[in-house]
Tab-separated table of C-alpha atoms and ligand atoms in Angstrom:
chain	number	residue	atom	x	y	z
A	1	MET	CA	0.000	0.000	0.000
A	2	PRO	CA	1.481	3.338	-0.936
A	3	GLY	CA	1.637	5.877	1.880
A	4	PRO	CA	-0.080	9.260	1.818
A	5	PRO	CA	1.099	11.515	-1.007
A	6	ILE	CA	4.186	13.555	-0.258
A	7	THR	CA	3.817	17.322	0.124
A	8	ASN	CA	6.304	19.056	-2.169
A	9	ALA	CA	7.572	22.600	-1.784
A	10	LEU	CA	6.405	25.221	-4.268
A	11	THR	CA	8.630	28.278	-4.581
A	12	ILE	CA	8.513	31.504	-6.564
A	13	ASP	CA	11.562	33.724	-7.081
A	14	VAL	CA	10.054	37.217	-7.092
A	15	GLU	CA	12.031	39.373	-9.509
A	16	ASP	CA	11.252	41.119	-12.792
A	17	TYR	CA	12.209	40.053	-16.318
A	18	PHE	CA	15.039	42.603	-16.554
A	19	GLN	CA	16.765	41.353	-13.374
A	20	VAL	CA	17.535	37.854	-14.618
A	21	SER	CA	21.247	37.052	-14.293
A	22	ALA	CA	21.576	35.951	-17.940
A	23	LEU	CA	20.367	39.398	-19.044
A	24	ALA	CA	22.717	41.282	-16.701
A	25	PRO	CA	25.315	41.917	-19.451
A	26	TYR	CA	22.635	43.705	-21.499
A	27	ILE	CA	20.777	45.644	-18.771
A	28	PRO	CA	22.966	47.510	-16.273
A	29	ARG	CA	21.414	47.541	-12.802
A	30	ASP	CA	21.552	51.333	-12.674
A	31	GLN	CA	19.014	51.274	-15.513
A	32	TRP	CA	16.570	48.881	-13.842
A	33	HIS	CA	14.392	51.768	-12.710
A	34	LEU	CA	13.950	52.880	-16.333
A	35	ARG	CA	12.324	49.577	-17.374
A	36	GLU	CA	8.625	48.856	-17.399
A	37	CYS	CA	7.917	46.856	-14.205
A	38	ARG	CA	5.581	43.911	-14.681
A	39	VAL	CA	6.256	41.957	-11.492
A	40	GLU	CA	3.234	43.372	-9.664
A	41	ARG	CA	0.580	42.146	-12.072
A	42	ASN	CA	2.385	38.826	-12.552
A	43	VAL	CA	2.574	38.140	-8.803
A	44	GLU	CA	-1.092	39.068	-8.488
A	45	ARG	CA	-1.917	36.463	-11.163
A	46	ILE	CA	0.135	33.866	-9.299
A	47	LEU	CA	-1.612	34.677	-6.005
A	48	LEU	CA	-4.975	34.199	-7.721
A	49	MET	CA	-3.884	30.897	-9.256
A	50	LEU	CA	-2.706	29.638	-5.844
A	51	GLU	CA	-5.917	30.769	-4.187
A	52	GLU	CA	-7.972	28.879	-6.775
A	53	GLN	CA	-5.953	25.722	-6.081
A	54	GLN	CA	-5.932	26.356	-2.311
A	55	THR	CA	-2.168	26.062	-2.331
A	56	ARG	CA	0.373	27.894	-0.213
A	57	ALA	CA	3.918	28.513	-1.381
A	58	THR	CA	7.191	30.228	-0.483
A	59	PHE	CA	8.020	33.520	-2.202
A	60	PHE	CA	11.786	34.209	-2.334
A	61	THR	CA	11.452	37.948	-2.807
A	62	LEU	CA	14.117	40.333	-4.010
A	63	GLY	CA	14.726	43.256	-1.650
A	64	TRP	CA	14.819	45.701	-4.588
A	65	ILE	CA	11.271	44.635	-5.517
A	66	ALA	CA	9.948	44.573	-1.927
A	67	GLU	CA	11.181	48.118	-1.357
A	68	ARG	CA	9.295	49.423	-4.406
A	69	TYR	CA	6.159	47.308	-4.013
A	70	PRO	CA	5.586	46.946	-0.251
A	71	HIS	CA	1.923	46.124	-0.763
A	72	LEU	CA	2.989	43.053	-2.768
A	73	VAL	CA	4.818	41.789	0.319
A	74	ARG	CA	1.672	42.291	2.381
A	75	CYS	CA	-0.479	40.495	-0.228
A	76	ILE	CA	1.904	37.506	-0.096
A	77	VAL	CA	1.844	37.142	3.702
A	78	ASP	CA	-1.842	38.039	4.045
A	79	ALA	CA	-2.712	35.123	1.741
A	80	GLY	CA	-0.859	32.739	4.086
A	81	HIS	CA	2.291	32.247	2.005
A	82	GLU	CA	5.825	32.154	3.381
A	83	LEU	CA	7.926	35.243	2.694
A	84	ALA	CA	11.597	34.414	2.141
A	85	SER	CA	14.615	36.293	0.816
A	86	HIS	CA	16.215	36.327	-2.634
A	87	GLY	CA	18.799	38.872	-1.445
A	88	TYR	CA	18.618	42.589	-2.152
A	89	GLY	CA	20.252	43.350	-5.477
A	90	HIS	CA	20.283	40.021	-7.402
A	91	GLN	CA	24.047	39.759	-7.614
A	92	ARG	CA	25.385	36.225	-7.797
A	93	ALA	CA	26.965	35.142	-4.494
A	94	SER	CA	29.898	33.854	-6.545
A	95	GLU	CA	30.610	37.391	-7.780
A	96	LEU	CA	30.528	39.126	-4.383
A	97	SER	CA	33.102	39.405	-1.633
A	98	GLU	CA	32.190	37.847	1.702
A	99	ALA	CA	31.560	41.333	3.161
A	100	ASP	CA	29.346	42.431	0.261
A	101	PHE	CA	27.360	39.175	0.330
A	102	SER	CA	26.821	39.538	4.088
A	103	ALA	CA	25.598	43.091	3.611
A	104	ASP	CA	23.204	42.048	0.804
A	105	VAL	CA	21.577	39.135	2.661
A	106	GLY	CA	21.362	41.086	5.929
A	107	ARG	CA	19.786	44.116	4.219
A	108	ALA	CA	17.192	41.966	2.420
A	109	LYS	CA	16.229	40.075	5.599
A	110	LYS	CA	15.746	43.240	7.638
A	111	LEU	CA	13.778	44.954	4.876
A	112	LEU	CA	11.436	41.984	4.342
A	113	GLU	CA	10.899	41.564	8.090
A	114	ASP	CA	10.174	45.277	8.568
A	115	LEU	CA	7.653	45.249	5.711
A	116	SER	CA	5.916	42.009	6.670
A	117	GLY	CA	6.174	41.975	10.446
A	118	GLN	CA	7.199	38.317	10.152
A	119	GLN	CA	10.443	36.444	10.670
A	120	VAL	CA	12.197	35.613	7.383
A	121	ARG	CA	13.834	32.216	7.691
A	122	GLY	CA	14.712	31.202	4.135
A	123	TYR	CA	17.146	32.460	1.508
A	124	ARG	CA	17.769	31.556	-2.112
A	125	ALA	CA	20.882	32.836	-3.874
A	126	PRO	CA	20.405	34.446	-7.302
A	127	SER	CA	21.104	31.823	-9.995
A	128	PHE	CA	21.817	29.119	-7.388
A	129	SER	CA	25.214	30.733	-6.980
A	130	ILE	CA	26.477	28.897	-3.905
A	131	GLY	CA	28.897	26.120	-4.792
A	132	GLU	CA	32.266	24.602	-3.937
A	133	ALA	CA	34.174	27.874	-4.406
A	134	ASN	CA	32.099	30.004	-2.024
A	135	LEU	CA	30.813	27.801	0.787
A	136	TRP	CA	31.730	30.715	3.095
A	137	ALA	CA	28.326	32.064	2.030
A	138	PHE	CA	26.763	29.656	4.555
A	139	ASP	CA	28.688	31.373	7.372
A	140	CYS	CA	27.163	34.700	6.271
A	141	LEU	CA	23.643	33.240	6.124
A	142	GLN	CA	24.055	31.681	9.569
A	143	GLU	CA	25.312	34.983	10.994
A	144	ALA	CA	22.413	36.867	9.415
A	145	GLY	CA	20.014	34.521	11.212
A	146	TYR	CA	18.610	32.500	8.318
A	147	CYS	CA	17.420	28.945	9.132
A	148	TYR	CA	17.608	27.494	5.635
A	149	SER	CA	19.056	28.132	2.218
A	150	SER	CA	17.858	26.755	-1.119
A	151	SER	CA	20.807	27.863	-3.168
A	152	ILE	CA	22.564	24.759	-4.484
A	153	TYR	CA	21.608	23.054	-7.741
A	154	PRO	CA	23.327	19.650	-7.797
A	155	ILE	CA	23.776	19.593	-11.578
A	156	ARG	CA	26.350	20.577	-14.182
A	157	HIS	CA	25.365	23.832	-15.927
A	158	ASP	CA	27.318	26.605	-17.617
A	159	HIS	CA	26.146	29.283	-15.139
A	160	TYR	CA	25.751	27.374	-11.867
A	161	GLY	CA	25.663	23.951	-10.249
A	162	MET	CA	27.487	21.730	-7.773
A	163	PRO	CA	26.983	18.233	-9.215
A	164	GLY	CA	28.625	16.467	-6.265
A	165	ALA	CA	26.431	18.095	-3.608
A	166	PRO	CA	23.836	16.034	-1.707
A	167	ARG	CA	20.534	16.005	-3.613
A	168	PHE	CA	18.306	16.398	-0.573
A	169	ALA	CA	18.006	18.415	2.642
A	170	HIS	CA	21.212	18.501	4.686
A	171	ARG	CA	22.675	20.523	7.527
A	172	VAL	CA	25.492	22.829	6.400
A	173	ARG	CA	26.057	24.840	9.601
A	174	CYS	CA	24.683	24.674	13.106
A	175	GLY	CA	21.084	25.835	12.758
A	176	LEU	CA	21.271	26.152	8.955
A	177	LEU	CA	19.869	23.654	6.436
A	178	GLU	CA	20.566	23.570	2.707
A	179	LEU	CA	17.517	22.469	0.726
A	180	PRO	CA	18.781	21.925	-2.832
A	181	VAL	CA	16.338	22.309	-5.715
A	182	THR	CA	15.264	18.976	-7.095
A	183	THR	CA	17.156	16.713	-9.424
A	184	ALA	CA	16.212	13.252	-10.663
A	185	ARG	CA	18.878	10.540	-10.678
A	186	LEU	CA	19.028	8.766	-14.052
A	187	PHE	CA	21.846	7.005	-15.938
A	188	ASP	CA	24.260	7.712	-13.111
A	189	ARG	CA	23.887	11.479	-13.167
A	190	ASN	CA	21.607	14.218	-11.818
A	191	TRP	CA	19.030	15.783	-14.133
A	192	PRO	CA	17.214	19.073	-13.481
A	193	ALA	CA	13.662	18.395	-12.309
A	194	SER	CA	12.651	21.508	-10.455
A	195	GLY	CA	11.321	24.100	-12.846
A	196	GLY	CA	12.725	27.223	-14.451
A	197	GLY	CA	13.742	27.015	-18.101
A	198	TYR	CA	13.653	23.223	-18.111
A	199	PHE	CA	9.970	23.205	-17.170
A	200	ARG	CA	9.230	25.484	-20.126
A	201	LEU	CA	11.425	23.488	-22.493
A	202	LEU	CA	10.401	19.901	-21.658
A	203	PRO	CA	6.951	18.424	-22.360
A	204	TYR	CA	4.806	18.619	-19.214
A	205	ALA	CA	4.456	14.813	-19.020
A	206	LEU	CA	8.244	14.474	-18.725
A	207	SER	CA	8.486	17.092	-15.960
A	208	ARG	CA	5.691	15.307	-14.108
A	209	TRP	CA	7.387	11.913	-14.523
A	210	LEU	CA	10.673	13.244	-13.124
A	211	LEU	CA	8.922	14.659	-10.050
A	212	GLN	CA	6.943	11.443	-9.539
A	213	LYS	CA	10.210	9.530	-9.660
A	214	VAL	CA	11.647	11.690	-6.865
A	215	ASN	CA	8.524	11.224	-4.720
A	216	GLN	CA	8.141	7.505	-5.369
A	217	LEU	CA	11.672	6.139	-5.777
A	218	ASP	CA	13.646	8.533	-3.585
A	219	GLY	CA	10.700	8.955	-1.185
A	220	GLN	CA	11.589	12.657	-0.883
A	221	PRO	CA	9.673	15.917	-1.287
A	222	ALA	CA	10.567	17.886	-4.399
A	223	ILE	CA	11.333	21.612	-4.515
A	224	PHE	CA	9.925	23.344	-7.584
A	225	TYR	CA	10.597	26.961	-8.612
A	226	PHE	CA	9.430	29.477	-11.179
A	227	HIS	CA	9.509	33.239	-11.745
A	228	PRO	CA	6.646	35.729	-12.205
A	229	TRP	CA	8.007	36.726	-15.650
A	230	GLU	CA	7.693	33.106	-16.825
A	231	ILE	CA	3.910	33.429	-17.076
A	232	ASP	CA	4.178	36.746	-18.950
A	233	ALA	CA	4.370	36.029	-22.671
A	234	ALA	CA	3.770	39.717	-23.451
A	235	GLN	CA	6.849	41.004	-21.590
A	236	PRO	CA	9.009	43.476	-23.543
A	237	ARG	CA	11.665	41.735	-25.643
A	238	ILE	CA	15.262	42.707	-24.873
A	239	ALA	CA	17.129	43.575	-28.065
A	240	GLY	CA	20.636	42.460	-28.951
A	241	ILE	CA	20.890	39.398	-26.692
A	242	SER	CA	22.651	36.189	-27.749
A	243	ALA	CA	20.661	33.412	-29.441
A	244	LYS	CA	21.224	31.077	-26.460
A	245	THR	CA	20.015	33.646	-23.916
A	246	ARG	CA	17.026	34.525	-26.112
A	247	PHE	CA	16.032	30.873	-26.363
A	248	ARG	CA	16.433	30.202	-22.640
A	249	HIS	CA	14.468	33.265	-21.589
A	250	TYR	CA	11.599	33.213	-24.055
A	251	VAL	CA	11.016	29.537	-24.898
A	252	ASN	CA	7.404	28.429	-24.346
A	253	LEU	CA	6.419	31.344	-22.089
A	254	ARG	CA	2.852	31.089	-23.367
A	255	TYR	CA	2.489	27.516	-22.091
A	256	THR	CA	3.857	28.049	-18.594
A	257	GLU	CA	0.708	29.151	-16.785
A	258	GLY	CA	-1.340	26.234	-18.138
A	259	ARG	CA	1.389	23.782	-17.197
A	260	LEU	CA	1.653	25.273	-13.703
A	261	LYS	CA	-2.075	24.761	-13.194
A	262	ARG	CA	-1.693	21.088	-14.148
A	263	LEU	CA	1.295	20.779	-11.824
A	264	LEU	CA	-0.659	22.273	-8.927
A	265	ALA	CA	-3.483	19.784	-9.542
A	266	ASP	CA	-1.236	16.733	-10.029
A	267	PHE	CA	0.825	17.011	-6.803
A	268	ASN	CA	0.423	18.165	-3.195
A	269	TRP	CA	2.195	21.454	-2.561
A	270	GLY	CA	3.156	23.481	0.483
A	271	ARG	CA	5.518	26.131	1.843
A	272	MET	CA	9.206	25.399	2.370
A	273	ASP	CA	8.982	25.907	6.146
A	274	GLU	CA	5.961	23.627	6.330
A	275	VAL	CA	7.614	20.840	4.315
A	276	PHE	CA	11.135	20.997	5.757
A	277	LEU	CA	11.031	22.787	9.110
A	278	GLY	CA	7.849	21.160	10.346
A	279	ALA	CA	6.305	24.593	10.806
A	280	ASP	CA	2.662	24.546	11.803
A	281	ILE	CA	1.087	27.038	9.437
A	282	SER	CA	-2.486	26.214	10.389
A	283	ALA	CA	-2.443	29.378	12.437
A	284	ALA	CA	-1.173	31.480	9.530
A	285	VAL	CA	-3.642	34.275	9.246
A	286	VAL	CA	-5.474	34.593	5.969
A	287	ARG	CA	-6.722	38.153	5.913
A	288	ARG	CA	-8.994	39.558	3.276
B	301	ZN	ZN1	16.661	35.248	-9.268
């Protein structure tokens, strides 16, 4: 007899289309404020979709966004979702000094806590940029008071990845867990199975099969992620970008929302703290 279905963790990295690391060479951060912001309406669509499916999730929110759209932060927590940190300025941890990384993660945590009135326990590094070369980042997260990180992708990729890292939850410092995004183990290597560009690229049935494999064969909860701009097929196109970046950013945007709705219906989903920290969120206030 199979046991009860596993609750997986649903996560959203709250940033806008012009803040994506792959586009950083084309859009200097001092010009971010000149771009049309679309994150607000996209997050509102996501909140509606989650409400319809009665699903709660974790929103790793960029400090830069929270500062400009404080009501978005309140909408997220008021709907019973977990507010977590994606850092302040979306700089890869691998490109920052220890001091600058500490300042970024501390600033984001304080800002999100001040805006929400809630403790922020989770952190996800931009572009999964914690790996073998900068494990000092965990010292900074521990010092800043985070309880978990979801910043390692145990795959080989040209921009990120730590293929030798444990695939599932593990303690990296006293009081600090690393919760790596999900990979499926096939043919003696790890394959991405947790969302992002791969979810848009692969047929939905394959994404679903990979997640089922993790739940059934590994017996572990999966961690899935997506971005608000991934449901926004009408976002402004950035001119002059490389063919590879264009493909990765724009492929199948128009299918993402429909696929997400199927994903929400096909699996049980919850917040990161609920799935991994055993947090009782039954008391989480849902205000209207
Ligand atoms: Zn990001």
